[in-house]
CSV table of C-alpha atoms and ligand atoms in Angstrom, one decimal:
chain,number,residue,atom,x,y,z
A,1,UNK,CA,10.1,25.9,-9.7
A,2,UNK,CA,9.9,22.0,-9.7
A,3,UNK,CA,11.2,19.8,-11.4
A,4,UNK,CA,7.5,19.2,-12.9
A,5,UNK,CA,7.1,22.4,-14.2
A,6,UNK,CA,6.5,22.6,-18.1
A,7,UNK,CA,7.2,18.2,-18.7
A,8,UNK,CA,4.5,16.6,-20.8
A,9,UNK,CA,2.9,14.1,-19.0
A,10,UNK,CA,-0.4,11.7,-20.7
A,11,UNK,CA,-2.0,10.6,-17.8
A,12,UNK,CA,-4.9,7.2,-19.4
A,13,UNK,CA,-7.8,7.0,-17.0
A,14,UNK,CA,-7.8,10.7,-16.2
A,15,UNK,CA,-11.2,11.3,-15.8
A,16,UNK,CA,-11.9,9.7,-12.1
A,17,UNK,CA,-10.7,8.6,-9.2
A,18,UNK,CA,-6.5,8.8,-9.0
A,19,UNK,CA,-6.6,9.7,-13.1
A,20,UNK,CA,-8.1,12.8,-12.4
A,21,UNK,CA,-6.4,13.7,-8.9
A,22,UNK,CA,-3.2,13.0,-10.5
A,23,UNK,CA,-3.9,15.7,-13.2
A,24,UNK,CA,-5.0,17.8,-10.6
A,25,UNK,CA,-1.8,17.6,-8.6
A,26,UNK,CA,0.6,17.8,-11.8
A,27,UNK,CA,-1.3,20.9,-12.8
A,28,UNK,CA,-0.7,22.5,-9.9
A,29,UNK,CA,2.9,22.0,-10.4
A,30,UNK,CA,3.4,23.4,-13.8
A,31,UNK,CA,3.0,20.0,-16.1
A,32,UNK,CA,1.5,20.1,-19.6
A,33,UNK,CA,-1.0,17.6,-19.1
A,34,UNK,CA,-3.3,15.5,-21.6
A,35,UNK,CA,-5.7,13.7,-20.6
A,36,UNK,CA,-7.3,10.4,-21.6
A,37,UNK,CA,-10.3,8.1,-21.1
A,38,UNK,CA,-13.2,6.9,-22.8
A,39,UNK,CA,-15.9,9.5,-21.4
A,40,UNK,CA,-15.4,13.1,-23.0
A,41,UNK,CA,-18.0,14.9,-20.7
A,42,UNK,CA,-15.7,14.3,-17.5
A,43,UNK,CA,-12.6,14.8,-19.4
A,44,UNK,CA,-13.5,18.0,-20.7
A,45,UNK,CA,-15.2,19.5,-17.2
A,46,UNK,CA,-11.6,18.3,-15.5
A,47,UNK,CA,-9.8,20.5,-18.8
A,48,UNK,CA,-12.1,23.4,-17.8
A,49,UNK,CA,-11.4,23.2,-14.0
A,50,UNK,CA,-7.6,22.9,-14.4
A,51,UNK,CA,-7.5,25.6,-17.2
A,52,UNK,CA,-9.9,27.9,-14.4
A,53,UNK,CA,-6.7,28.2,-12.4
A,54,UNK,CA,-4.2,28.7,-15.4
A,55,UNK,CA,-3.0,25.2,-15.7
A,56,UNK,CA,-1.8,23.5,-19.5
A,57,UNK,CA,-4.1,20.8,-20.2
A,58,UNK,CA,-5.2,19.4,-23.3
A,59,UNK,CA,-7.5,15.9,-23.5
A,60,UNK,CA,-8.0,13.0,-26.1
A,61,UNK,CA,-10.9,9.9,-26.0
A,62,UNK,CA,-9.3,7.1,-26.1
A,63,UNK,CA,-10.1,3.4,-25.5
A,64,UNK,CA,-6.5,2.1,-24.3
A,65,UNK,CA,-7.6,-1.1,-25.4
A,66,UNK,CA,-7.6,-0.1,-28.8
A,67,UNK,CA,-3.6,0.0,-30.2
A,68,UNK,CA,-4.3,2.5,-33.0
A,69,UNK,CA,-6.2,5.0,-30.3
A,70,UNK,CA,-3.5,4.9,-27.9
A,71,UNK,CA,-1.0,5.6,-30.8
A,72,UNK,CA,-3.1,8.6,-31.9
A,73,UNK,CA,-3.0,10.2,-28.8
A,74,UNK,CA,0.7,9.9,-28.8
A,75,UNK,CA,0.6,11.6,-32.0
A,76,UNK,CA,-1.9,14.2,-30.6
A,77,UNK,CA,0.4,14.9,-27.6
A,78,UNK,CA,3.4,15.4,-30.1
A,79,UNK,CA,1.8,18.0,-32.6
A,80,UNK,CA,0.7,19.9,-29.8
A,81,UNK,CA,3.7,19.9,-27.1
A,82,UNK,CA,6.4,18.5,-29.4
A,83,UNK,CA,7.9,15.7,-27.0
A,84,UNK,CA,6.2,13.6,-24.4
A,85,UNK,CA,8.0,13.3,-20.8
A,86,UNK,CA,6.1,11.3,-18.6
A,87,UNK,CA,3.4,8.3,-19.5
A,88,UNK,CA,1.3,7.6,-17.0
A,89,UNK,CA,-0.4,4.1,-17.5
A,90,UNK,CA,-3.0,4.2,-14.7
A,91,UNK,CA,-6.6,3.4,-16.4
A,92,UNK,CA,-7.7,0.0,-15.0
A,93,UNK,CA,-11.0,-2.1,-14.4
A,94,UNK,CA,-11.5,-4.5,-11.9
A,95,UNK,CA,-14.4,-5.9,-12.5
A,96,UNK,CA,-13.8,-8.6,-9.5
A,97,UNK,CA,-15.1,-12.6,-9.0
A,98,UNK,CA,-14.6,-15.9,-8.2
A,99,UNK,CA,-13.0,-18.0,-11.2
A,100,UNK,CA,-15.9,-20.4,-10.9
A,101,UNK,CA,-18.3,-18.1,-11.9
A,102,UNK,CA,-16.7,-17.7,-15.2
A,103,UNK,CA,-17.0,-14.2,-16.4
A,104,UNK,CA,-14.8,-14.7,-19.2
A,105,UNK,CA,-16.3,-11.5,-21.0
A,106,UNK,CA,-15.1,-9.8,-17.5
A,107,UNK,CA,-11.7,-11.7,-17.6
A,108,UNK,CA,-11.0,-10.2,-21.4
A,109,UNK,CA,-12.1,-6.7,-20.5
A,110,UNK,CA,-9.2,-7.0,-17.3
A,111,UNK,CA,-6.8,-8.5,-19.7
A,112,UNK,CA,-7.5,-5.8,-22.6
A,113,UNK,CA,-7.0,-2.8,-20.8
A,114,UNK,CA,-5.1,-3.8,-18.0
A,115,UNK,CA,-2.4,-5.4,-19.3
A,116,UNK,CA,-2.7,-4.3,-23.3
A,117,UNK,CA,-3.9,-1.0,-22.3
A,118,UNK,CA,-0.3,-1.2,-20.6
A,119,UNK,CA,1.9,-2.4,-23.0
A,120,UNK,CA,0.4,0.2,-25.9
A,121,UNK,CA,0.9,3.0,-23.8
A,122,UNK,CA,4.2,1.7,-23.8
A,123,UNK,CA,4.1,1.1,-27.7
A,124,UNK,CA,3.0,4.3,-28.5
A,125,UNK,CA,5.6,6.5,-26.4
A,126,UNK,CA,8.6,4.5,-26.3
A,127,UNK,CA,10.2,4.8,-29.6
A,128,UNK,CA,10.3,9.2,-29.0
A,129,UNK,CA,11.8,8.4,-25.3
A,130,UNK,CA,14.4,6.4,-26.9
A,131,UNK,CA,15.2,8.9,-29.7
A,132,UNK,CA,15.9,11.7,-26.6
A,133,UNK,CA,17.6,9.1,-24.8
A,134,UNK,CA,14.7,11.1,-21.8
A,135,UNK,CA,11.5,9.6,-20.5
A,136,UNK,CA,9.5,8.1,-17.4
A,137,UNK,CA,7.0,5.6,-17.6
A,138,UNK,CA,4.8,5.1,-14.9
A,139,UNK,CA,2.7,2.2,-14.4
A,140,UNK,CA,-0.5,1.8,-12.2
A,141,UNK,CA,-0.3,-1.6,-10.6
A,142,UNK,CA,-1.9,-2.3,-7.3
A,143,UNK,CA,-1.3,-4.6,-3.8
A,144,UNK,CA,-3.6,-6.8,-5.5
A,145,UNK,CA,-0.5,-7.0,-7.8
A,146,UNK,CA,1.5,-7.9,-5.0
A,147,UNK,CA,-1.0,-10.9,-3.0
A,148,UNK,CA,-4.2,-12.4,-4.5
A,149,UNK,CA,-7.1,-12.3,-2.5
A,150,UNK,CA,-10.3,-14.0,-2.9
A,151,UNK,CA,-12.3,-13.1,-5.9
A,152,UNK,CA,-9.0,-11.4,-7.4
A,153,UNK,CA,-7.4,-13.9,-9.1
A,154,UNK,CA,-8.0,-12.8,-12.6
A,155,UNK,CA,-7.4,-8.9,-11.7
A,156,UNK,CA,-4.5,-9.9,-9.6
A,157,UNK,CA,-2.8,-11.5,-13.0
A,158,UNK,CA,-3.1,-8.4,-14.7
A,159,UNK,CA,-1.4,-6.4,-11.8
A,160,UNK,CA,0.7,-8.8,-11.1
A,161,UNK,CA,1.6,-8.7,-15.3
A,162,UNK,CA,2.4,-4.8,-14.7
A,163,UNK,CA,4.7,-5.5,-12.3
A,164,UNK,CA,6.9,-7.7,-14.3
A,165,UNK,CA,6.6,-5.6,-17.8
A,166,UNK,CA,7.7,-2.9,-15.9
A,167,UNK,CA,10.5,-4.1,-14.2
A,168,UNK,CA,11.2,-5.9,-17.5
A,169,UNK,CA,11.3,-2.7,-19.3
A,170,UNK,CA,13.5,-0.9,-16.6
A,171,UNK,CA,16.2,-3.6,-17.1
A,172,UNK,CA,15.9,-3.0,-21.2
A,173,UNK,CA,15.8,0.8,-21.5
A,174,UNK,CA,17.7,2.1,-18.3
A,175,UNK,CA,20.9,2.4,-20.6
A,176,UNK,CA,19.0,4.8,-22.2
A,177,UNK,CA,18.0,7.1,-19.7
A,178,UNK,CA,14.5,6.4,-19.4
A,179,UNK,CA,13.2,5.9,-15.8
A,180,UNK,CA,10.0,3.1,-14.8
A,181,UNK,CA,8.1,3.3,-12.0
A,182,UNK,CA,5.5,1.1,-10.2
A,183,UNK,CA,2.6,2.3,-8.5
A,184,UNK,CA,0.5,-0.2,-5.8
A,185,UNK,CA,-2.0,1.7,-4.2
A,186,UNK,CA,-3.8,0.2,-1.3
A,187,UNK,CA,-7.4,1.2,-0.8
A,188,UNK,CA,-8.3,4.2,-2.2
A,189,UNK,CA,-11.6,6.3,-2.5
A,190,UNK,CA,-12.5,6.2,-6.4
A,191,UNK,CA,-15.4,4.2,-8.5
A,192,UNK,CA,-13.5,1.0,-9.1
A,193,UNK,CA,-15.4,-1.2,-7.3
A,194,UNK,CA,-18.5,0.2,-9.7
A,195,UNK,CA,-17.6,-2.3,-12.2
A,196,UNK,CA,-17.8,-5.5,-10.0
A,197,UNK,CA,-21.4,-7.6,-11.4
A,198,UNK,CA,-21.8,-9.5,-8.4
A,199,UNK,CA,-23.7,-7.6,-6.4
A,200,UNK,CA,-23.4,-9.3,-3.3
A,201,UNK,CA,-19.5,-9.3,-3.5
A,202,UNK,CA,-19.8,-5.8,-4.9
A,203,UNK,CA,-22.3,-4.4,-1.6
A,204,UNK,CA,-19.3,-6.8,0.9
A,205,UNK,CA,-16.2,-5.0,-1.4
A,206,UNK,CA,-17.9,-1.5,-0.5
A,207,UNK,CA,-18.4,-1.9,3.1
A,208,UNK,CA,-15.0,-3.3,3.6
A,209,UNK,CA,-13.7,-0.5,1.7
A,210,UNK,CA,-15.2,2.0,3.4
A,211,UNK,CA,-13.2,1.4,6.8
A,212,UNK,CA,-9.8,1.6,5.5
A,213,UNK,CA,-9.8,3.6,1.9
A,214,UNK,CA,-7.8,6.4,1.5
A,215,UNK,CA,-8.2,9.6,-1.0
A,216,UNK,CA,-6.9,9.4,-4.3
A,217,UNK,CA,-4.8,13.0,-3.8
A,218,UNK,CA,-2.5,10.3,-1.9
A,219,UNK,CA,-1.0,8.7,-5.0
A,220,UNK,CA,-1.6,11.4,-7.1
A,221,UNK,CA,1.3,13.0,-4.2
A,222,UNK,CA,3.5,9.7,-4.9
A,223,UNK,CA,3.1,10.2,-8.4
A,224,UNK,CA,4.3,13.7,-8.6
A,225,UNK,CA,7.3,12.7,-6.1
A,226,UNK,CA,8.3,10.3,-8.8
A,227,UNK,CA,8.4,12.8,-11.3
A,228,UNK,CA,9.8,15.6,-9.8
A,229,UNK,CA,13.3,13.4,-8.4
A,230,UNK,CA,16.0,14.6,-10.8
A,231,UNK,CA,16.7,12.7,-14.0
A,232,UNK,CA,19.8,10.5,-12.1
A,233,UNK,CA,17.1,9.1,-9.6
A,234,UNK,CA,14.6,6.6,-10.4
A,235,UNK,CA,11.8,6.0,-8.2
A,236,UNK,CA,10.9,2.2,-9.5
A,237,UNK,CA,8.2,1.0,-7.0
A,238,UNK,CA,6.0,2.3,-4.4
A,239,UNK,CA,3.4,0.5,-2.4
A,240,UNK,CA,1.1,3.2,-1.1
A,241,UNK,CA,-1.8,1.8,1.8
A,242,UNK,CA,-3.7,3.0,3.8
A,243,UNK,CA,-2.0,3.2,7.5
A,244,UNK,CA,-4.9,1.0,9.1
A,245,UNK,CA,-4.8,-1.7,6.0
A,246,UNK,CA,-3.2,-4.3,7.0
A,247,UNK,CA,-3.2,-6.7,3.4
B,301,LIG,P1,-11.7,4.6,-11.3
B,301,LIG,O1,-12.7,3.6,-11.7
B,301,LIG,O2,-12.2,5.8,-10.6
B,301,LIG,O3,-10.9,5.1,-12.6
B,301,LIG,C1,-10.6,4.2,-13.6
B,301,LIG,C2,-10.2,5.0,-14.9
B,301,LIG,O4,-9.8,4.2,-15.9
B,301,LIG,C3,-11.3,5.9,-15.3
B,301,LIG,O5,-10.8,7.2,-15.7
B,301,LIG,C4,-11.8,5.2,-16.6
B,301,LIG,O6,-12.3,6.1,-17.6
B,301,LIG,C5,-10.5,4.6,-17.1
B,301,LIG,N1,-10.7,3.5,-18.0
B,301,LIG,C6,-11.3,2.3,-17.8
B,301,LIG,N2,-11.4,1.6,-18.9
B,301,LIG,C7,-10.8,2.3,-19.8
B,301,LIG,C8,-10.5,2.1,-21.2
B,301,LIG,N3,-10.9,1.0,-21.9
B,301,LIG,N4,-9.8,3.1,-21.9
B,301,LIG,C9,-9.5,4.2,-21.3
B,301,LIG,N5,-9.7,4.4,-20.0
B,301,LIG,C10,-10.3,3.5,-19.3
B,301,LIG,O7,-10.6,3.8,-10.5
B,301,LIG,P2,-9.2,4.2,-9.9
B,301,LIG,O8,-8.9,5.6,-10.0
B,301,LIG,O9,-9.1,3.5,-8.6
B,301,LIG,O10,-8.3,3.3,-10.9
B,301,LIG,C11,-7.0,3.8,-11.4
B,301,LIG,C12,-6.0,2.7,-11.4
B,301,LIG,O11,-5.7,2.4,-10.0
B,301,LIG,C13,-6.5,1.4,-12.0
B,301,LIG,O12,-5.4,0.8,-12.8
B,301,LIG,C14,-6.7,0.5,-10.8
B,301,LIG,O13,-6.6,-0.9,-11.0
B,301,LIG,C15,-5.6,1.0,-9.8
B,301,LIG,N6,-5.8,0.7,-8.4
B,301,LIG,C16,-6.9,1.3,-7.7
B,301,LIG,C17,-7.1,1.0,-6.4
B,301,LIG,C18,-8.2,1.5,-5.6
B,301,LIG,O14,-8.4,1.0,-4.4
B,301,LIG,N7,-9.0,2.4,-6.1
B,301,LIG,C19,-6.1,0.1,-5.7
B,301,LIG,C20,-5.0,-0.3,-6.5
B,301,LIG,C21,-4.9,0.0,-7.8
B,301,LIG,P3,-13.4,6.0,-18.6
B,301,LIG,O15,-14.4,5.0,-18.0
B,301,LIG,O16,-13.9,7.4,-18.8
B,301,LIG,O17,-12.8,5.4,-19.8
């Protein structure tokens, strides 16, 4: 048995890339998972798959950039397992460009579920982690959270904004027993870049991408290692690359 087996865990952008590997990988280990995003289809064939080989899942569409969504499906997770374990904020857009093009619609949609999507996933759990004096909240950040590189300015604010709300909220709550981690993955294999308008940039991002990128199962693996360390033992960052990327 691991340590994994039988913790609630919501898991926000669950239905592609590292969302959905992660859900795959925590079912595997015994977690009651619920899963959230926008797109119910996806969700819903991912429930089916992991219920196919007896795992404990259970979904909710959600916007995270909506407060009051992300605090239902806190609420849904409650009546249906009674306690919530593990958070995992890892739905993110990165819908990249130069500032001079000014995308601000682009910049608000980063900003909204990036770094708000963030903080009411931390809203809508924290309040029950503090009343068990128990919980983990794991936070999807990125290397771009880490460097800026062309293009990323905007999206490397937002990851660079999970970093420091995370480690801000690790020095607050670690007197009461709840653990924060940081996730930066390097390049991996999902449908992030999908989102990026400028095609040119978007046609460069993909071809770059496809020499180094990595599949998601590999932080869905650091996830789970996270989790499964014993409740003395916090895992509070990981950086996660490729082994041939080299920023
Ligand atoms: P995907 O595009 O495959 O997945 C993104 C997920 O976020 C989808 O499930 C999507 O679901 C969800 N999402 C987007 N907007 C919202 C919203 N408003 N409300 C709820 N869910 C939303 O990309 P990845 O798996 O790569 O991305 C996961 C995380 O990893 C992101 O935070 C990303 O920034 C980070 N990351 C990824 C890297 C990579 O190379 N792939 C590198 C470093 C970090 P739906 O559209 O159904 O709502």
């Amino acid at each position: 048995m691991t340590n994994i087996q039988d913790k609630v865990v919501i898991i926000t952008g669950a239905s592609s890339g590292i969302g959905e590997a992660t859900a795959r990988e925590l079912a595997s280990k015994g977690a009651k998972l619920v899963l959230a995003a926008r797109r119910e289809e996806r969700l819903k064939k991912l429930q089916e798959e992991i219920q196919n080989k007896g795992g404990q899942v259970i979904y909710k569409v959600t916007d995270v950039a909506s407060q009051e969504q992300v605090e239902e499906l806190a609420k849904y997770t409650l009546k249906e397992y009674g306690k919530i374990d593990v958070m995992v904020n890892n739905a993110g857009v990165m819908p990249l460009s130069p500032i001079s093009q000014l995308k601000i619609k682009e910049w608000d949609t980063m900003i909204d579920v990036n770094i708000k999507g963030v903080l009411y996933g931390i809203a809508a759990v924290l309040p029950f982690m503090r009343e068990r004096k128990e919980g983990h909240i794991i936070n999807v950040s990125s290397i771009a959270g880490h460097l800026v590189f062309p293009a990323s300015s905007v999206y490397s604010g937002t990851k660079f904004a999970v970093r420091a709300i995370t480690e801000g909220l690790r020095r607050e709550e670690y007197s009461n027993n709840i653990r924060t981690t940081i996730i930066s993955p390097g390049t991996i294999d999902t449908e992030l870049l999908d989102a990026i308008s400028d095609l040119e940039l978007k046609a460069a991002s993909v071809e770059a991408n496809k020499k180094v990128q990595i599949e998601p199962a590999s932080i869905a693996r650091a996830i789970a290692f996270a989790i499964e360390q014993p409740s003395d033992v916090a895992i509070n960052e990981m950086i996660i690359r490729p082994t041939i990327q080299e920023l």
